[in-house]
Coordinates of C-alpha atoms and ligand atoms in Angstrom, one line a residue:
X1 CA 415.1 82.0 -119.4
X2 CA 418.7 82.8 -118.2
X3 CA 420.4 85.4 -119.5
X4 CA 423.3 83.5 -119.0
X5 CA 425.2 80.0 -120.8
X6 CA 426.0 77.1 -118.7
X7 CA 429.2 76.4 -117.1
X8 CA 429.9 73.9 -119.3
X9 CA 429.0 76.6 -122.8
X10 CA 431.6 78.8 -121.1
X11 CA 434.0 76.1 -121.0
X12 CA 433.4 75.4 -124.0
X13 CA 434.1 79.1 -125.5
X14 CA 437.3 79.0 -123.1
X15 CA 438.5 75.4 -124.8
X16 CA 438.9 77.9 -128.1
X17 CA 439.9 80.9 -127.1
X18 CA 443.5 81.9 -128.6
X19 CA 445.4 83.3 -125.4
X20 CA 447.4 86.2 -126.1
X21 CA 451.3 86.2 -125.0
X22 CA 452.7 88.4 -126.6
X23 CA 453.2 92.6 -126.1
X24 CA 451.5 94.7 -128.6
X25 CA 453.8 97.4 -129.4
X26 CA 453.1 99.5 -132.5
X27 CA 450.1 97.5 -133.8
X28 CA 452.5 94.1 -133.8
X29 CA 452.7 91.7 -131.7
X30 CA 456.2 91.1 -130.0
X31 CA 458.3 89.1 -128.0
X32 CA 460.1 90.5 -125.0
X33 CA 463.4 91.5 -126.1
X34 CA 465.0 89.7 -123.6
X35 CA 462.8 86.5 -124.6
X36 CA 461.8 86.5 -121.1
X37 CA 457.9 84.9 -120.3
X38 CA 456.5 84.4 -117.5
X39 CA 453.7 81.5 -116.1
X40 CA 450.1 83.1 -116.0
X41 CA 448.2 81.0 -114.0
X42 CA 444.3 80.5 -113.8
X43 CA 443.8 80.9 -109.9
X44 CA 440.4 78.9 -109.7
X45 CA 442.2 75.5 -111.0
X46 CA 445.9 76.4 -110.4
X47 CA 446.7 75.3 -114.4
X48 CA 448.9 77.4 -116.7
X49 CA 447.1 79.1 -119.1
X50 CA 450.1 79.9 -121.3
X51 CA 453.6 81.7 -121.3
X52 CA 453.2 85.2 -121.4
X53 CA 456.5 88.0 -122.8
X54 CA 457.7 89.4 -119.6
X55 CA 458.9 93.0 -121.0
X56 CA 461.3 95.4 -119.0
X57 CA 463.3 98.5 -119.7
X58 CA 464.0 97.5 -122.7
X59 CA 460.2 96.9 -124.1
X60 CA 459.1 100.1 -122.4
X61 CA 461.7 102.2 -124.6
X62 CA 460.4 100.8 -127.5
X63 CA 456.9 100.8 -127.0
X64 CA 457.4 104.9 -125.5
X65 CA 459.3 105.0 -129.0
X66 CA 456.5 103.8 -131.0
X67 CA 454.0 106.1 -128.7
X68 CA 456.1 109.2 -129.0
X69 CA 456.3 108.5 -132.8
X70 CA 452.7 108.0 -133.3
X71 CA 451.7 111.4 -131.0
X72 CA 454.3 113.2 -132.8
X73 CA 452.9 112.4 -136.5
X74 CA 449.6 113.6 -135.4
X75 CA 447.5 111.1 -137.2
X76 CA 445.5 110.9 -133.6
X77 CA 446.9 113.5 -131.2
X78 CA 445.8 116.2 -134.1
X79 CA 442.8 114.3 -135.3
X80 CA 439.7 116.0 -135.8
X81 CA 437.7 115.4 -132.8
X82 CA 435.2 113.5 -134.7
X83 CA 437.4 111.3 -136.1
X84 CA 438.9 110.2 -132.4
X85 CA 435.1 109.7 -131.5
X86 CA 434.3 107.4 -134.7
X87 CA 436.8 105.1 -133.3
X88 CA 435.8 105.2 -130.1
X89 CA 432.8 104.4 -130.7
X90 CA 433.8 101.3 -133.2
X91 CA 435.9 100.3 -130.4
X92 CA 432.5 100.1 -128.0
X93 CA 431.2 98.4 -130.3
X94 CA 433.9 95.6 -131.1
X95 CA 433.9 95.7 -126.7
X96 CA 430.3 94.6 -127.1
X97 CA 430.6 92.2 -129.7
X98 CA 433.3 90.0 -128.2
X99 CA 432.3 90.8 -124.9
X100 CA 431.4 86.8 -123.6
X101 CA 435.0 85.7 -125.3
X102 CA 437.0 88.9 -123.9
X103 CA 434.5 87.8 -120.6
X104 CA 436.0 84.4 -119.9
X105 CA 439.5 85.0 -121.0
X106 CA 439.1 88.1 -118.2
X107 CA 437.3 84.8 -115.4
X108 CA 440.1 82.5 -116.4
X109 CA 443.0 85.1 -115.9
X110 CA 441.5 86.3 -112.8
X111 CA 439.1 83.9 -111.0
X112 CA 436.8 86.6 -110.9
X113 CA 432.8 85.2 -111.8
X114 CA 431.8 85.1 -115.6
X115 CA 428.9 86.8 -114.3
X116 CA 430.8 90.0 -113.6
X117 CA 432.7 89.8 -116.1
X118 CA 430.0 89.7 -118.5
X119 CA 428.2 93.1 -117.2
X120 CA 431.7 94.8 -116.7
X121 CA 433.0 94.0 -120.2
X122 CA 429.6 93.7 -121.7
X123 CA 428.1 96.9 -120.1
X124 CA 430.6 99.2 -118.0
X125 CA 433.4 98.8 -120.6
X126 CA 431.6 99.5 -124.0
X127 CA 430.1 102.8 -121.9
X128 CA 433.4 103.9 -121.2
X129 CA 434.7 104.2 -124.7
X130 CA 431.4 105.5 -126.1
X131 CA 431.1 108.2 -123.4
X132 CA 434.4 109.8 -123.8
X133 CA 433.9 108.8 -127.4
X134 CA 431.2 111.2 -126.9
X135 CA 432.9 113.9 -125.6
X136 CA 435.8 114.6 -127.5
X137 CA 434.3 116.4 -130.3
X138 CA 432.0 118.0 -127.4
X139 CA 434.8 120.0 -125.5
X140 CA 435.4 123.5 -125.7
X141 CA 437.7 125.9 -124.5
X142 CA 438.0 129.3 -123.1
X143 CA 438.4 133.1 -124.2
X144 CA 439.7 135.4 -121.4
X145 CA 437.9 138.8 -120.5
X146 CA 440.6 140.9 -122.5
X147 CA 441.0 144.5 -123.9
X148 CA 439.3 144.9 -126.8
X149 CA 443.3 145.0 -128.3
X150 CA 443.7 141.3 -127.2
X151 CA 442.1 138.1 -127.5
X152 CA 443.4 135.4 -125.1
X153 CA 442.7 132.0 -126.0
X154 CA 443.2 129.4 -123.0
X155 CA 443.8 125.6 -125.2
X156 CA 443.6 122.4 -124.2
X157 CA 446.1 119.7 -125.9
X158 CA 446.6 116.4 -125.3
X159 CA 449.7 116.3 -122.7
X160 CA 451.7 113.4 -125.3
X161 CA 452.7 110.1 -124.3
X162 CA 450.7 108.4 -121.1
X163 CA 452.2 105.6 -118.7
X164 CA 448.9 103.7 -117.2
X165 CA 449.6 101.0 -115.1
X166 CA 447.0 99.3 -113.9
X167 CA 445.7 96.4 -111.0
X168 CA 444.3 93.4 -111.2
X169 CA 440.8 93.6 -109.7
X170 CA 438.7 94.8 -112.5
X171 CA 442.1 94.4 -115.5
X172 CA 439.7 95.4 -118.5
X173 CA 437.6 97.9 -116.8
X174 CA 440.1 99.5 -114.8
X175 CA 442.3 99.9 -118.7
X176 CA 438.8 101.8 -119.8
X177 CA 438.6 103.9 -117.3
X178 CA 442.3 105.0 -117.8
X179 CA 442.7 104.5 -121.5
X180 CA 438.5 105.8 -122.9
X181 CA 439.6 109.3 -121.3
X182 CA 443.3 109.5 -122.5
X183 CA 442.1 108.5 -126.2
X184 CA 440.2 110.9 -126.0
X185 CA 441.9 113.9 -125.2
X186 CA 444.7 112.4 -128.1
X187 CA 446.9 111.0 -126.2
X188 CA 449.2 107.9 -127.0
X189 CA 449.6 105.2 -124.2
X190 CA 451.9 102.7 -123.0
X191 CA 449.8 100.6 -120.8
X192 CA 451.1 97.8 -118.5
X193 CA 448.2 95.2 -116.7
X194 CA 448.9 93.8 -113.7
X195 CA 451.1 90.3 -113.6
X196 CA 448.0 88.1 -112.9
X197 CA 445.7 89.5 -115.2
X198 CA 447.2 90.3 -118.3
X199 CA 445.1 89.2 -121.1
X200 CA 441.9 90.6 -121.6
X201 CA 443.9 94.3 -121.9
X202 CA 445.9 92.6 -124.8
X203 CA 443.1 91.3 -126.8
X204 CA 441.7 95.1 -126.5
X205 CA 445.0 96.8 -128.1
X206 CA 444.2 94.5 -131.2
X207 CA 440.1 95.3 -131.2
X208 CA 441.9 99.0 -131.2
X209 CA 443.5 98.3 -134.0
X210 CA 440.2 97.0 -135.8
X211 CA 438.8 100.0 -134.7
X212 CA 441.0 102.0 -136.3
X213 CA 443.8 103.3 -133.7
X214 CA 446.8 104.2 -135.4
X215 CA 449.5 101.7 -134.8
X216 CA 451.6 102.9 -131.5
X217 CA 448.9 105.1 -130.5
X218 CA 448.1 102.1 -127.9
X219 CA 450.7 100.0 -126.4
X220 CA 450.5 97.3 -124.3
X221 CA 453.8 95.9 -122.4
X222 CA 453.0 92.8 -119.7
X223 CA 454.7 91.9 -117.1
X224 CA 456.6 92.4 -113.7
X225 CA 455.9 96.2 -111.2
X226 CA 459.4 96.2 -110.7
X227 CA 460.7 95.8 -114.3
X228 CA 457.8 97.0 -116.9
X229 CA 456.4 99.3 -113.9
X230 CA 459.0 100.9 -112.7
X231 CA 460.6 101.4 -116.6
X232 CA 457.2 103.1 -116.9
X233 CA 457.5 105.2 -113.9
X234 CA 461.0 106.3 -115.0
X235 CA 461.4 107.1 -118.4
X236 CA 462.1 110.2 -119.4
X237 CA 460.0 110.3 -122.4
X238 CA 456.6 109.7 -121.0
X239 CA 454.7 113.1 -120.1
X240 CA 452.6 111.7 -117.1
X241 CA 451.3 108.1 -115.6
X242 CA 447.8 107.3 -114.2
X243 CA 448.2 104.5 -111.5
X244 CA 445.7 102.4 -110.1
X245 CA 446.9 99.7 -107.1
X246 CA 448.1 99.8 -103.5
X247 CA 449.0 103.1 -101.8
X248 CA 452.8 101.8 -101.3
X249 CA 453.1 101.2 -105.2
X250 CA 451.7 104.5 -105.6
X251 CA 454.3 106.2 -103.8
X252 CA 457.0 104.6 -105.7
X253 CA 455.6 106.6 -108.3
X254 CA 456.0 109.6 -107.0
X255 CA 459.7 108.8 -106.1
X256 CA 460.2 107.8 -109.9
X257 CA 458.3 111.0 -111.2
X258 CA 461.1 113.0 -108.8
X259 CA 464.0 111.0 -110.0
X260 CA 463.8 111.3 -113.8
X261 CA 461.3 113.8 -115.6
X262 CA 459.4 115.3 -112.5
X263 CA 456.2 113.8 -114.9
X264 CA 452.3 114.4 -112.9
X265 CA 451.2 111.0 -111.5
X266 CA 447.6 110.2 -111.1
X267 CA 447.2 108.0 -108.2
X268 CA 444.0 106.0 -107.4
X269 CA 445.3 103.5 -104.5
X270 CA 443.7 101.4 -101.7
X271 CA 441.0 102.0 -98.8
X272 CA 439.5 101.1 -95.9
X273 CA 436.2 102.2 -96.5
X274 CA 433.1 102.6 -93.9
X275 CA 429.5 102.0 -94.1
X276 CA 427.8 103.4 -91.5
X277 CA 424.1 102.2 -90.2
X278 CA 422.4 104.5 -87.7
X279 CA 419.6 103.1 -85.6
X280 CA 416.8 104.9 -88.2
X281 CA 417.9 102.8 -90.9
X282 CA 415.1 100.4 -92.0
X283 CA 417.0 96.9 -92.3
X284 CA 415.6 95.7 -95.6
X285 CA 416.1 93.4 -98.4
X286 CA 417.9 96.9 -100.2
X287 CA 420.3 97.8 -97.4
X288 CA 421.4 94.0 -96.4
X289 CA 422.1 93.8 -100.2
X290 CA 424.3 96.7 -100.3
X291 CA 425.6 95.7 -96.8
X292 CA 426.4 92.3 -98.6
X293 CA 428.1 93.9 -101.9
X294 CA 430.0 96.4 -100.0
X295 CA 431.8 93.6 -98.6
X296 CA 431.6 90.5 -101.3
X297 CA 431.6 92.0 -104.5
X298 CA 434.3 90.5 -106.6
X299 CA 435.3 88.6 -103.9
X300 CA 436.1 91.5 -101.6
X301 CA 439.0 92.6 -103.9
X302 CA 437.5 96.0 -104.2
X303 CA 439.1 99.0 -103.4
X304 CA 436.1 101.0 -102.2
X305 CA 434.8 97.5 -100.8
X306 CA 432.9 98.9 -97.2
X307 CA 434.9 96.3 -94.8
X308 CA 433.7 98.4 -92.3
X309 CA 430.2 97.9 -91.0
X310 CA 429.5 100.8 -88.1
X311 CA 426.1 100.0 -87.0
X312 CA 424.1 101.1 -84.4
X313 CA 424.2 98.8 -81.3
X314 CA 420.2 99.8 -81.2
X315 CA 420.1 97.6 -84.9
X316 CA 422.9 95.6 -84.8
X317 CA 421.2 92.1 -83.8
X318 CA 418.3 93.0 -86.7
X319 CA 421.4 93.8 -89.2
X320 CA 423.7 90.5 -87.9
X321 CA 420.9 88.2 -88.7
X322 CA 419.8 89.0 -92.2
X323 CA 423.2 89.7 -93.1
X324 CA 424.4 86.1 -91.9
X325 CA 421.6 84.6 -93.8
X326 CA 422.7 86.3 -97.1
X327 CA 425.7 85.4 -96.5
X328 CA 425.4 81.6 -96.1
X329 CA 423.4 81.8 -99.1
X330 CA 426.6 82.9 -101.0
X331 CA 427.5 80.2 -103.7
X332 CA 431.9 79.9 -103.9
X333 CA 433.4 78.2 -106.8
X334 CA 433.9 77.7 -110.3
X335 CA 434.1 81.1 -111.5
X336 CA 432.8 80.1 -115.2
X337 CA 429.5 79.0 -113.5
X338 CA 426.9 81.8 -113.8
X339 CA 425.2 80.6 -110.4
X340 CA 428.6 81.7 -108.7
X341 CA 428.7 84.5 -106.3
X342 CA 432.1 84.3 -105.6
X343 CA 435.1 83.0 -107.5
X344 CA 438.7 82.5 -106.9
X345 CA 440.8 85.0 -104.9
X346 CA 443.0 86.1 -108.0
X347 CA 446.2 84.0 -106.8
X348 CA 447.6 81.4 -104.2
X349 CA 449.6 84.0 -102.6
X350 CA 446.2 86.9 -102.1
X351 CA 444.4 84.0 -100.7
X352 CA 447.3 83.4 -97.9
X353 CA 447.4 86.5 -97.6
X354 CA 443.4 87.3 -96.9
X355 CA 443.8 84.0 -94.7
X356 CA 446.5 85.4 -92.6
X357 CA 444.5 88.3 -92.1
X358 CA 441.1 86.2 -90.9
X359 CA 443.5 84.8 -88.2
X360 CA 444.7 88.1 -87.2
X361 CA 441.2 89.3 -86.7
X362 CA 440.2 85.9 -83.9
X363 CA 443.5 86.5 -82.7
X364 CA 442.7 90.5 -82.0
X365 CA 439.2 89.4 -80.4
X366 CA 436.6 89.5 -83.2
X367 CA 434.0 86.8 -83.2
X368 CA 434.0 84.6 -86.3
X369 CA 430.2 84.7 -86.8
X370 CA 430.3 82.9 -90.6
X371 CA 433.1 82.0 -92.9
X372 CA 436.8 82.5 -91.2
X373 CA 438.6 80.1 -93.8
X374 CA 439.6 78.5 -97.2
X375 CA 436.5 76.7 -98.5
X376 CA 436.1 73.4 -98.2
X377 CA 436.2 71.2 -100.9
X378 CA 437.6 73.5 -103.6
X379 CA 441.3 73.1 -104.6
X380 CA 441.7 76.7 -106.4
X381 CA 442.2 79.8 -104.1
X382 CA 439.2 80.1 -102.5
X383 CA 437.8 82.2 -99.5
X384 CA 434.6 81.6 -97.5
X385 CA 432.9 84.7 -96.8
X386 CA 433.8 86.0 -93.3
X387 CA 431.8 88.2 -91.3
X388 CA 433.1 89.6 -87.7
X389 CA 431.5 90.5 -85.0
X390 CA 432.6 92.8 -82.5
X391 CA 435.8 94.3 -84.8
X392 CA 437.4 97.0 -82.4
X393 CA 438.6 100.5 -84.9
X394 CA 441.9 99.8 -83.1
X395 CA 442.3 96.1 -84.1
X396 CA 444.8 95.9 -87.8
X397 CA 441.6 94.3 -89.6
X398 CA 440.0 97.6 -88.5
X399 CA 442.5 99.4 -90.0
X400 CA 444.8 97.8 -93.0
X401 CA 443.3 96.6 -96.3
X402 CA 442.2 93.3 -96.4
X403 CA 441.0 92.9 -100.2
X404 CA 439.3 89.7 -99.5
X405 CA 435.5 88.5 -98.6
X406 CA 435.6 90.1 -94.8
X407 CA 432.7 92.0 -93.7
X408 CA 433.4 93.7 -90.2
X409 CA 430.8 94.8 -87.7
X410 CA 432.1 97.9 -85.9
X411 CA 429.2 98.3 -82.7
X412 CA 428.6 102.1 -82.1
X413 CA 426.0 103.6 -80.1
X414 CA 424.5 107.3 -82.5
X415 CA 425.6 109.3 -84.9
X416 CA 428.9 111.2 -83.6
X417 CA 430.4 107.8 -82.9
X418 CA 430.2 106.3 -86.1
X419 CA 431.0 109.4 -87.6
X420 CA 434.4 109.5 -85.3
X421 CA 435.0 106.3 -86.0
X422 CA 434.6 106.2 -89.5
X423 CA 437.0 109.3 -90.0
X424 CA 439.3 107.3 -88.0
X425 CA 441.6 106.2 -90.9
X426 CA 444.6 106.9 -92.8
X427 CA 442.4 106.3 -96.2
X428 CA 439.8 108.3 -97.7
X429 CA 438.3 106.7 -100.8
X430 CA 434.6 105.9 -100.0
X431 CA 431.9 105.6 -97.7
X432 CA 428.1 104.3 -97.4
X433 CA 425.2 105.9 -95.3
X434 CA 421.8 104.4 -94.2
X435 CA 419.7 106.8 -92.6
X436 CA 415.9 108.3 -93.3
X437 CA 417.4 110.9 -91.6
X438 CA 418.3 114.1 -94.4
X439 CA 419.9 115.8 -92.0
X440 CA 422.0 113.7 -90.5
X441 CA 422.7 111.7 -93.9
X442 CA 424.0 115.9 -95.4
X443 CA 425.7 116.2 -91.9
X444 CA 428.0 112.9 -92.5
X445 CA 428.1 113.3 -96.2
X446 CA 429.7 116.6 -95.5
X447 CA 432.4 115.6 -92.5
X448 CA 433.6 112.2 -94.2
X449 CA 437.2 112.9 -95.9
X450 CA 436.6 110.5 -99.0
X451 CA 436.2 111.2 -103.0
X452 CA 432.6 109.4 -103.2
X453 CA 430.1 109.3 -100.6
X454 CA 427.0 106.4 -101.3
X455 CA 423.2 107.2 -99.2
X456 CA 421.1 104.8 -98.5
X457 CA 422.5 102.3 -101.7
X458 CA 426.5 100.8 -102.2
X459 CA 428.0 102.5 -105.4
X460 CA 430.8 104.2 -106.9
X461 CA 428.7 106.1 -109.1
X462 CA 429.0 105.6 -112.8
X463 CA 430.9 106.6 -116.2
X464 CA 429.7 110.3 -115.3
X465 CA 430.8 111.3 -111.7
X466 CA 434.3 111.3 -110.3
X467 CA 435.9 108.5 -108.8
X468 CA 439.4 108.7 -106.7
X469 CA 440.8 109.4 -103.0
X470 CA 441.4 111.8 -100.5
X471 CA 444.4 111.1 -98.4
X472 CA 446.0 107.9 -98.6
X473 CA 443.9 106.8 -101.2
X474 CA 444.5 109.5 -104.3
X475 CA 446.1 112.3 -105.7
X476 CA 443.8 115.1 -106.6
X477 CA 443.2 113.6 -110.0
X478 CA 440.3 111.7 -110.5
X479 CA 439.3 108.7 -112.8
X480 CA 435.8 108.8 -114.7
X481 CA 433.5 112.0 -115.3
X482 CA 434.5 115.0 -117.4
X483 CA 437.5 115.1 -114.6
X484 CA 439.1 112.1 -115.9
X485 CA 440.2 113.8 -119.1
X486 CA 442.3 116.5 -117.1
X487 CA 445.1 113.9 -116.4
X488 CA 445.6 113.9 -119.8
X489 CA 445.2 117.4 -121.4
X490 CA 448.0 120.4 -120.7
X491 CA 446.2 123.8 -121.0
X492 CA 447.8 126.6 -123.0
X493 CA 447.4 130.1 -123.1
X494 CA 447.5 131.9 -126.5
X495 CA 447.7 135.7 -126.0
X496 CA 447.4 137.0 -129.3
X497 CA 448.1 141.3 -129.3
X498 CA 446.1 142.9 -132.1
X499 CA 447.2 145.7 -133.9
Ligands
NAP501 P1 449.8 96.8 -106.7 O1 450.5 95.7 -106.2 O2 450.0 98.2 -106.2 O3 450.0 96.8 -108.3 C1 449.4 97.7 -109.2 C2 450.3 97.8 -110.4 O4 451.6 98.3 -110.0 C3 450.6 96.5 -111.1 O5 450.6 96.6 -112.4 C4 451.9 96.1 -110.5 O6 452.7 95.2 -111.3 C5 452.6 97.5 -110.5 N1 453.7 97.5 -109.6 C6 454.0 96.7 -108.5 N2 455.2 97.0 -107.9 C7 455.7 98.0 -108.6 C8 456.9 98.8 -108.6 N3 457.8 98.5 -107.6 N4 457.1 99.7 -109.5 C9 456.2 99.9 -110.5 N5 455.1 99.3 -110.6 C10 454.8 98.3 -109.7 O7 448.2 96.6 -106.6 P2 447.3 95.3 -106.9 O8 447.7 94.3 -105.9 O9 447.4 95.0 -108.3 O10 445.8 95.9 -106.7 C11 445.3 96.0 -105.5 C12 445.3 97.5 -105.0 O11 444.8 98.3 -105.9 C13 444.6 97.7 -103.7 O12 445.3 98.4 -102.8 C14 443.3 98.4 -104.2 O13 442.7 99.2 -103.2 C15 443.9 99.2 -105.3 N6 442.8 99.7 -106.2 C16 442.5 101.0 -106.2 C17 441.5 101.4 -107.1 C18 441.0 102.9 -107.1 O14 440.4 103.3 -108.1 N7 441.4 103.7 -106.1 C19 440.9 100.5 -108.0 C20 441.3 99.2 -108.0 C21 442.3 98.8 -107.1 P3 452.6 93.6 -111.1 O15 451.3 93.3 -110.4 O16 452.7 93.1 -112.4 O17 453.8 93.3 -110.2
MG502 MG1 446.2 85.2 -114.4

């Protein structure tokens, strides 16, 4: 038996779902103060899904004002540890139980498949909140080596009020991995989702509230990156931001963090990540499967998606063949149908813009060998899945992020190519090995400039390992991992003189 509903059971969930449109700002729900909304569209079908407040400066302030009250009155920033966790972990659990409602509101708002959307919000999500849940009553500091006449006590407290400002790909997923680790350290948030996907993060500030978060502790303020985002960015009174979205939104960030209270900024921003196939590599069912994840999953829209396919001219035709016959296979369309592999791009304008970028590759040279358009027959924002042959490293689909269903082959001939190649980029956020070679897959693991490296198997890791960017593609913090929680802790030394 399926693990999944029908199509038409989803629909049937969605047809009574209560859509959220309002901010949640200290446990309420609010109108904008300007009484500004804005259309939030479902991509798939093109239909409005409701009028949504569209907050700015004005929003911000009073959401940072409800934050800053609620972190000042300590009833979570100076909460025992265990009591932080015991929410947490209701919070998991409330994840879990409304995961299939919180699941479609997140396909509808998105495009993205029910079927992800189940396993991120049903699985990834709850982990997130019970594994930092976990770990704030299991974190200890430090005691310096002193004279006997000293003790020196080195603190960590929670750094105050967080901006997090998220993207659309993964909107509930990517507000656990930002808000599980800032909970947990005791910070209060203001959050803003992303413009196209700003629903399933507001039906979480109310399960927080079920949960038991203090009211203001968790604020969340929809609407535009150059009103709600850049308030966010500016204001004085927030103590750091954690961003996630493109590298040139990222760096606005920066400027705004220089132009007001000189606040840290946590950046996890774009890629153009490689997956490299030497000619050792047995091409099996597992590596055409990664192959085929690295560049479809969620519909290409992926940061660390591997767009970049450097294979071994010695395997290439072997690699080409199963990985074309996968990829016809692929089912595109209704994203509330759990035998969809792909859904809807996540608006009208991505899929232009993931079209313009198809033509840009036949016009540079690469061979269209599937895909290489809108799909037939479907009147939402669809892509075909597109796989290129013959992609040059100098060609702009070789180089700029696509974020759409386009799988590159990149022809090299050994190791030291494909390793040139594949360092050949102003990015740095992931990167895939096949070899049954150990020394060659240490050699490349070592020499790639990028925050995670995959062997033999596409992933970003999990809840437990580091996740972010070298270059273009991160600060030094990172999301996920006992690393995550230093974006949002100060450390303090307390040197204490004994008589
Ligand atoms: P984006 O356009 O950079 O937007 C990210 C967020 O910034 C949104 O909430 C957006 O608001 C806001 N924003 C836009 N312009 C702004 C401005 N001038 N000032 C302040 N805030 C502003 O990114 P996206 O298109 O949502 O997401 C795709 C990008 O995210 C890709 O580059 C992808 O690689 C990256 N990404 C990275 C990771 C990672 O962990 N490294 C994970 C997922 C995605 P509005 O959308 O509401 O305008
Ligand atoms: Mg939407």
């Amino acid at each position: 038996m399926s693990a999944y509903k029908s199509a038409e059971q989803y629909r049937d969930v969605a047809s009574r779902l209560a859509i959220p449109s309002k901010a949640f700002i200290d446990g309420e729900w609010q109108a904008a103060a300007s009484g500004n909304v804005f259309e939030n569209i479902d991509p798939a079908t093109g239909t409005m899904l409701g009028l949504v407040a569209s907050c700015d400066g004005a929003d911000v302030d009073r959401a940072v004002r409800a934050a800053r009250r609620s972190f000042e009155d300590g009833g979570w920033s100076r909460a025992a540890p265990e009591e932080r966790k015991a929410v947490l972990l209701r919070l998991a659990d409330l994840v879990r139980a409304h995961a299939e409602e919180l699941a479609v509101l997140e396909s509808l708002d998105s495009g993205k498949t029910i079927k992800d959307c189940l396993n991120e919000i049903g699985h990834e999500v709850p982990t997130f909140f019970q594994w930092y849940g976990e770990l704030a009553d299991k974190s200890f500091g430090k005691v310096a080596p002193t004279a006997e006449k000293v003790v020196a006590m080195i603190v960590k407290e929670p750094i105050g009020v967080v901006g997090l400002v998220l993207p659309w790909n993964f909107p509930l997923l990517m507000a656990a991995w930002k808000l599980a680790p800032a909970l947990a350290a005791g910070c209060s948030a203001v959050l803003k989702p992303a413009e196209q996907t700003p629903l399933s993060a507001l039906r979480l500030a109310e399960l927080a509230i079920e949960a038991g978060l203090p009211p203001g502790v968790l604020n969340v303020v929809p609407g535009f990156g150059e009103t709600a985002g850049q308030a966010i960015g500016r204001h004085s009174d927030i103590d750091a931001v954690s961003f996630t979205g493109s590298t040139e939104v990222g760096a606005y960030f920066l400027k705004y963090a220089s132009e007001s209270n000189l606040k840290p900024v946590g950046l996890e921003m774009g890629g153009k990540s490689p997956m490299i196939v030497l000619d050792d590599a047995d091409i099996d069912d597992a590596l055409v499967s990664s192959a085929i994840s690295a560049a479809f999953w969620n519909g290409g829209q992926n940061c660390s998606a591997n767009m970049r396919q450097i294979v071994d001219r010695k395997v290439k035709d072997a690699f080409l063949d199963r990985v074309l016959e996968r990829t016809r296979a692929l089912q595109v369309g209704d994203p509330l149908d759990p035998a969809t592999d792909l859904g809807s791009m996540v608006s009208a304008e991505h899929k232009e813009r993931v079209l313009s970028y198809i033509e840009i590759g036949r016009s540079e040279g690469a061979r269209v060998l599937a895909g290489g358009g809108a799909s037939e027959g479907l009147s939402g924002s669809f892509v075909d899945p597109t796989v290129f042959d013959g992609v040059d490293p100098s060609m702009r689909v070789a180089r700029e992020e696509i974020f759409g269903p386009v799988l590159g082959v990149i022809p090299v001939d050994g190791v030291d190519e494909a390793l040139r190649i594949a360092r050949d980029t102003d990015y740095g956020l992931h990167a895939t090995i096949f070899t049954r070679d150990i020394d060659k897959a240490f050699h490349l693991a070592r020499r790639l400039p990028c925050g995670t490296v995959a062997v033999n198997g596409f992933t970003e890791g999990n809840v437990t390992t580091p996740f972010g960017g070298y270059k273009r593609s991160g600060s030094l913090t990172r999301d996920n991992g006992t690393e995550a929680v230093d974006q949002y802790l100060q450390t303090k030394t307390i040197w204490i003189s004994l008589r």
